[in-house]
Amino acid sequence: VQLVESGGGLVQAGGSLRLSCAVSGLAFDDFHIAWFRQAPGKERERVSYISSTTGDTYYTDSVKGRFTISRDNSKKTVYLQMDSLKPEDTAVYFCAADRSLSALRLKRPVHWGQGTQVTVSS
């Protein structure tokens, strides 16, 4: 199983980035996918997730209205469109997959990517 994130980088405050998570080695349609982030010295935070069955989405309060998660089952890829970025969004962003939404909510998904760095300058 591989989850490979891409699209991170350095951007000025107010700018945008689109992260991608390419998934292989599992039945993508059966897995819920989440984005987490971890800033230096802070706990890993669940940013967003998207259900495999209903397409329902979740966003943590700090990113609501600025981030959009989506999935393309034909490409086995999940995206995180990040707009109006703020310096406090700076973190390593990870995608993760699990058959259980509870596992994502508890920050315990079984499959993780290696992460991509997002840095937002002020």
PDB file of C-alpha atoms in Angstrom:
ATOM      1  CA  VAL A   1       0.000   0.000   0.000  1.00  0.00           C
ATOM      2  CA  GLN A   2       1.302   3.417  -0.929  1.00  0.00           C
ATOM      3  CA  LEU A   3      -0.048   6.880  -0.297  1.00  0.00           C
ATOM      4  CA  VAL A   4       2.079   9.537  -1.974  1.00  0.00           C
ATOM      5  CA  GLU A   5       1.489  13.201  -1.279  1.00  0.00           C
ATOM      6  CA  SER A   6       2.574  15.985  -3.598  1.00  0.00           C
ATOM      7  CA  GLY A   7       1.914  19.660  -4.186  1.00  0.00           C
ATOM      8  CA  GLY A   8       3.429  21.167  -1.074  1.00  0.00           C
ATOM      9  CA  GLY A   9       5.750  24.133  -1.170  1.00  0.00           C
ATOM     10  CA  LEU A  10       6.360  27.690  -0.096  1.00  0.00           C
ATOM     11  CA  VAL A  11       3.612  30.234  -0.636  1.00  0.00           C
ATOM     12  CA  GLN A  12       2.849  33.719   0.608  1.00  0.00           C
ATOM     13  CA  ALA A  13      -0.055  34.362   2.947  1.00  0.00           C
ATOM     14  CA  GLY A  14      -3.276  34.623   0.976  1.00  0.00           C
ATOM     15  CA  GLY A  15      -2.012  32.262  -1.682  1.00  0.00           C
ATOM     16  CA  SER A  16      -3.190  28.808  -2.723  1.00  0.00           C
ATOM     17  CA  LEU A  17      -1.842  25.298  -3.045  1.00  0.00           C
ATOM     18  CA  ARG A  18      -3.406  22.045  -4.143  1.00  0.00           C
ATOM     19  CA  LEU A  19      -2.185  18.897  -2.477  1.00  0.00           C
ATOM     20  CA  SER A  20      -2.622  15.506  -4.105  1.00  0.00           C
ATOM     21  CA  CYS A  21      -2.596  12.060  -2.537  1.00  0.00           C
ATOM     22  CA  ALA A  22      -2.100   9.227  -4.995  1.00  0.00           C
ATOM     23  CA  VAL A  23      -3.126   5.860  -3.585  1.00  0.00           C
ATOM     24  CA  SER A  24      -2.120   2.400  -4.743  1.00  0.00           C
ATOM     25  CA  GLY A  25      -2.237  -1.129  -3.423  1.00  0.00           C
ATOM     26  CA  LEU A  26      -5.728  -1.041  -1.925  1.00  0.00           C
ATOM     27  CA  ALA A  27      -9.352  -0.967  -3.010  1.00  0.00           C
ATOM     28  CA  PHE A  28      -9.540   2.806  -3.187  1.00  0.00           C
ATOM     29  CA  ASP A  29     -13.315   2.950  -3.489  1.00  0.00           C
ATOM     30  CA  ASP A  30     -13.647   1.196  -0.110  1.00  0.00           C
ATOM     31  CA  PHE A  31     -11.457   3.577   1.845  1.00  0.00           C
ATOM     32  CA  HIS A  32     -12.219   6.876   3.513  1.00  0.00           C
ATOM     33  CA  ILE A  33      -9.370   9.350   3.049  1.00  0.00           C
ATOM     34  CA  ALA A  34      -8.202  12.077   5.389  1.00  0.00           C
ATOM     35  CA  TRP A  35      -5.681  14.867   5.474  1.00  0.00           C
ATOM     36  CA  PHE A  36      -3.768  15.486   8.692  1.00  0.00           C
ATOM     37  CA  ARG A  37      -1.109  18.052   9.450  1.00  0.00           C
ATOM     38  CA  GLN A  38       1.595  18.437  12.040  1.00  0.00           C
ATOM     39  CA  ALA A  39       3.451  21.624  12.838  1.00  0.00           C
ATOM     40  CA  PRO A  40       6.735  21.620  14.776  1.00  0.00           C
ATOM     41  CA  GLY A  41       6.131  21.059  18.458  1.00  0.00           C
ATOM     42  CA  LYS A  42       2.419  20.428  17.980  1.00  0.00           C
ATOM     43  CA  GLU A  43       0.232  17.354  17.920  1.00  0.00           C
ATOM     44  CA  ARG A  44      -0.936  15.890  14.660  1.00  0.00           C
ATOM     45  CA  GLU A  45      -4.239  17.516  13.689  1.00  0.00           C
ATOM     46  CA  ARG A  46      -7.023  16.098  11.552  1.00  0.00           C
ATOM     47  CA  VAL A  47      -7.695  18.699   8.852  1.00  0.00           C
ATOM     48  CA  SER A  48     -10.306  17.093   6.633  1.00  0.00           C
ATOM     49  CA  TYR A  49     -11.710  13.801   5.470  1.00  0.00           C
ATOM     50  CA  ILE A  50     -13.974  12.498   2.740  1.00  0.00           C
ATOM     51  CA  SER A  51     -16.187   9.457   2.940  1.00  0.00           C
ATOM     52  CA  SER A  52     -15.794   6.677   0.406  1.00  0.00           C
ATOM     53  CA  THR A  53     -19.493   5.824   0.508  1.00  0.00           C
ATOM     54  CA  THR A  54     -21.436   9.082   0.734  1.00  0.00           C
ATOM     55  CA  GLY A  55     -18.853  11.630  -0.306  1.00  0.00           C
ATOM     56  CA  ASP A  56     -19.576  13.487   2.915  1.00  0.00           C
ATOM     57  CA  THR A  57     -16.787  15.747   4.039  1.00  0.00           C
ATOM     58  CA  TYR A  58     -15.435  17.085   7.311  1.00  0.00           C
ATOM     59  CA  TYR A  59     -13.246  20.103   7.997  1.00  0.00           C
ATOM     60  CA  THR A  60     -11.661  21.290  11.174  1.00  0.00           C
ATOM     61  CA  ASP A  61     -12.964  24.706  12.142  1.00  0.00           C
ATOM     62  CA  SER A  62      -9.760  26.574  11.356  1.00  0.00           C
ATOM     63  CA  VAL A  63      -9.890  25.631   7.654  1.00  0.00           C
ATOM     64  CA  LYS A  64     -13.640  25.772   6.956  1.00  0.00           C
ATOM     65  CA  GLY A  65     -14.379  27.978   3.984  1.00  0.00           C
ATOM     66  CA  ARG A  66     -10.748  27.940   2.851  1.00  0.00           C
ATOM     67  CA  PHE A  67      -9.925  24.270   2.169  1.00  0.00           C
ATOM     68  CA  THR A  68     -11.796  21.846  -0.073  1.00  0.00           C
ATOM     69  CA  ILE A  69     -11.290  18.101  -0.161  1.00  0.00           C
ATOM     70  CA  SER A  70     -12.260  16.008  -3.166  1.00  0.00           C
ATOM     71  CA  ARG A  71     -11.589  12.569  -4.562  1.00  0.00           C
ATOM     72  CA  ASP A  72     -11.294  11.127  -8.055  1.00  0.00           C
ATOM     73  CA  ASN A  73     -11.941   7.408  -7.780  1.00  0.00           C
ATOM     74  CA  SER A  74     -10.915   6.830 -11.398  1.00  0.00           C
ATOM     75  CA  LYS A  75      -7.455   8.223 -10.626  1.00  0.00           C
ATOM     76  CA  LYS A  76      -7.316   6.854  -7.066  1.00  0.00           C
ATOM     77  CA  THR A  77      -6.369  10.327  -5.936  1.00  0.00           C
ATOM     78  CA  VAL A  78      -7.600  12.691  -3.252  1.00  0.00           C
ATOM     79  CA  TYR A  79      -7.027  16.427  -3.425  1.00  0.00           C
ATOM     80  CA  LEU A  80      -6.901  19.190  -0.859  1.00  0.00           C
ATOM     81  CA  GLN A  81      -7.398  22.613  -2.375  1.00  0.00           C
ATOM     82  CA  MET A  82      -6.074  25.182   0.073  1.00  0.00           C
ATOM     83  CA  ASP A  83      -6.970  28.825  -0.489  1.00  0.00           C
ATOM     84  CA  SER A  84      -6.424  31.977   1.556  1.00  0.00           C
ATOM     85  CA  LEU A  85      -3.496  30.313   3.250  1.00  0.00           C
ATOM     86  CA  LYS A  86      -2.264  31.668   6.561  1.00  0.00           C
ATOM     87  CA  PRO A  87       1.113  31.321   8.288  1.00  0.00           C
ATOM     88  CA  GLU A  88      -0.569  29.092  10.882  1.00  0.00           C
ATOM     89  CA  ASP A  89      -1.303  26.578   8.120  1.00  0.00           C
ATOM     90  CA  THR A  90       2.429  25.853   7.948  1.00  0.00           C
ATOM     91  CA  ALA A  91       2.928  22.155   8.670  1.00  0.00           C
ATOM     92  CA  VAL A  92       3.730  18.795   7.168  1.00  0.00           C
ATOM     93  CA  TYR A  93       0.556  17.512   5.560  1.00  0.00           C
ATOM     94  CA  PHE A  94      -0.164  13.781   5.514  1.00  0.00           C
ATOM     95  CA  CYS A  95      -2.870  11.826   3.798  1.00  0.00           C
ATOM     96  CA  ALA A  96      -4.253   8.694   5.410  1.00  0.00           C
ATOM     97  CA  ALA A  97      -6.700   5.944   4.551  1.00  0.00           C
ATOM     98  CA  ASP A  98      -8.928   3.588   6.484  1.00  0.00           C
ATOM     99  CA  ARG A  99     -12.118   1.625   5.955  1.00  0.00           C
ATOM    100  CA  SER A 100     -13.393   3.058   9.214  1.00  0.00           C
ATOM    101  CA  LEU A 101     -14.402   6.706   9.666  1.00  0.00           C
ATOM    102  CA  SER A 102     -13.985   6.185  13.390  1.00  0.00           C
ATOM    103  CA  ALA A 103     -10.328   5.416  12.831  1.00  0.00           C
ATOM    104  CA  LEU A 104      -9.900   8.691  10.985  1.00  0.00           C
ATOM    105  CA  ARG A 105     -11.785  10.600  13.680  1.00  0.00           C
ATOM    106  CA  LEU A 106      -9.536   9.020  16.322  1.00  0.00           C
ATOM    107  CA  LYS A 107      -6.410   9.832  14.259  1.00  0.00           C
ATOM    108  CA  ARG A 108      -5.644   6.121  13.964  1.00  0.00           C
ATOM    109  CA  PRO A 109      -5.921   5.239  10.290  1.00  0.00           C
ATOM    110  CA  VAL A 110      -4.075   2.152   9.212  1.00  0.00           C
ATOM    111  CA  HIS A 111      -2.377   3.623   6.148  1.00  0.00           C
ATOM    112  CA  TRP A 112      -0.298   6.823   6.063  1.00  0.00           C
ATOM    113  CA  GLY A 113       1.677   8.731   3.498  1.00  0.00           C
ATOM    114  CA  GLN A 114       5.112  10.228   4.109  1.00  0.00           C
ATOM    115  CA  GLY A 115       3.916  13.820   4.106  1.00  0.00           C
ATOM    116  CA  THR A 116       4.536  16.996   2.142  1.00  0.00           C
ATOM    117  CA  GLN A 117       5.747  20.277   3.605  1.00  0.00           C
ATOM    118  CA  VAL A 118       3.576  23.361   3.320  1.00  0.00           C
ATOM    119  CA  THR A 119       5.147  26.652   4.357  1.00  0.00           C
ATOM    120  CA  VAL A 120       3.167  29.891   4.354  1.00  0.00           C
ATOM    121  CA  SER A 121       5.176  33.077   4.728  1.00  0.00           C
ATOM    122  CA  SER A 122       3.727  36.259   6.192  1.00  0.00           C
TER     123      SER A 122
END
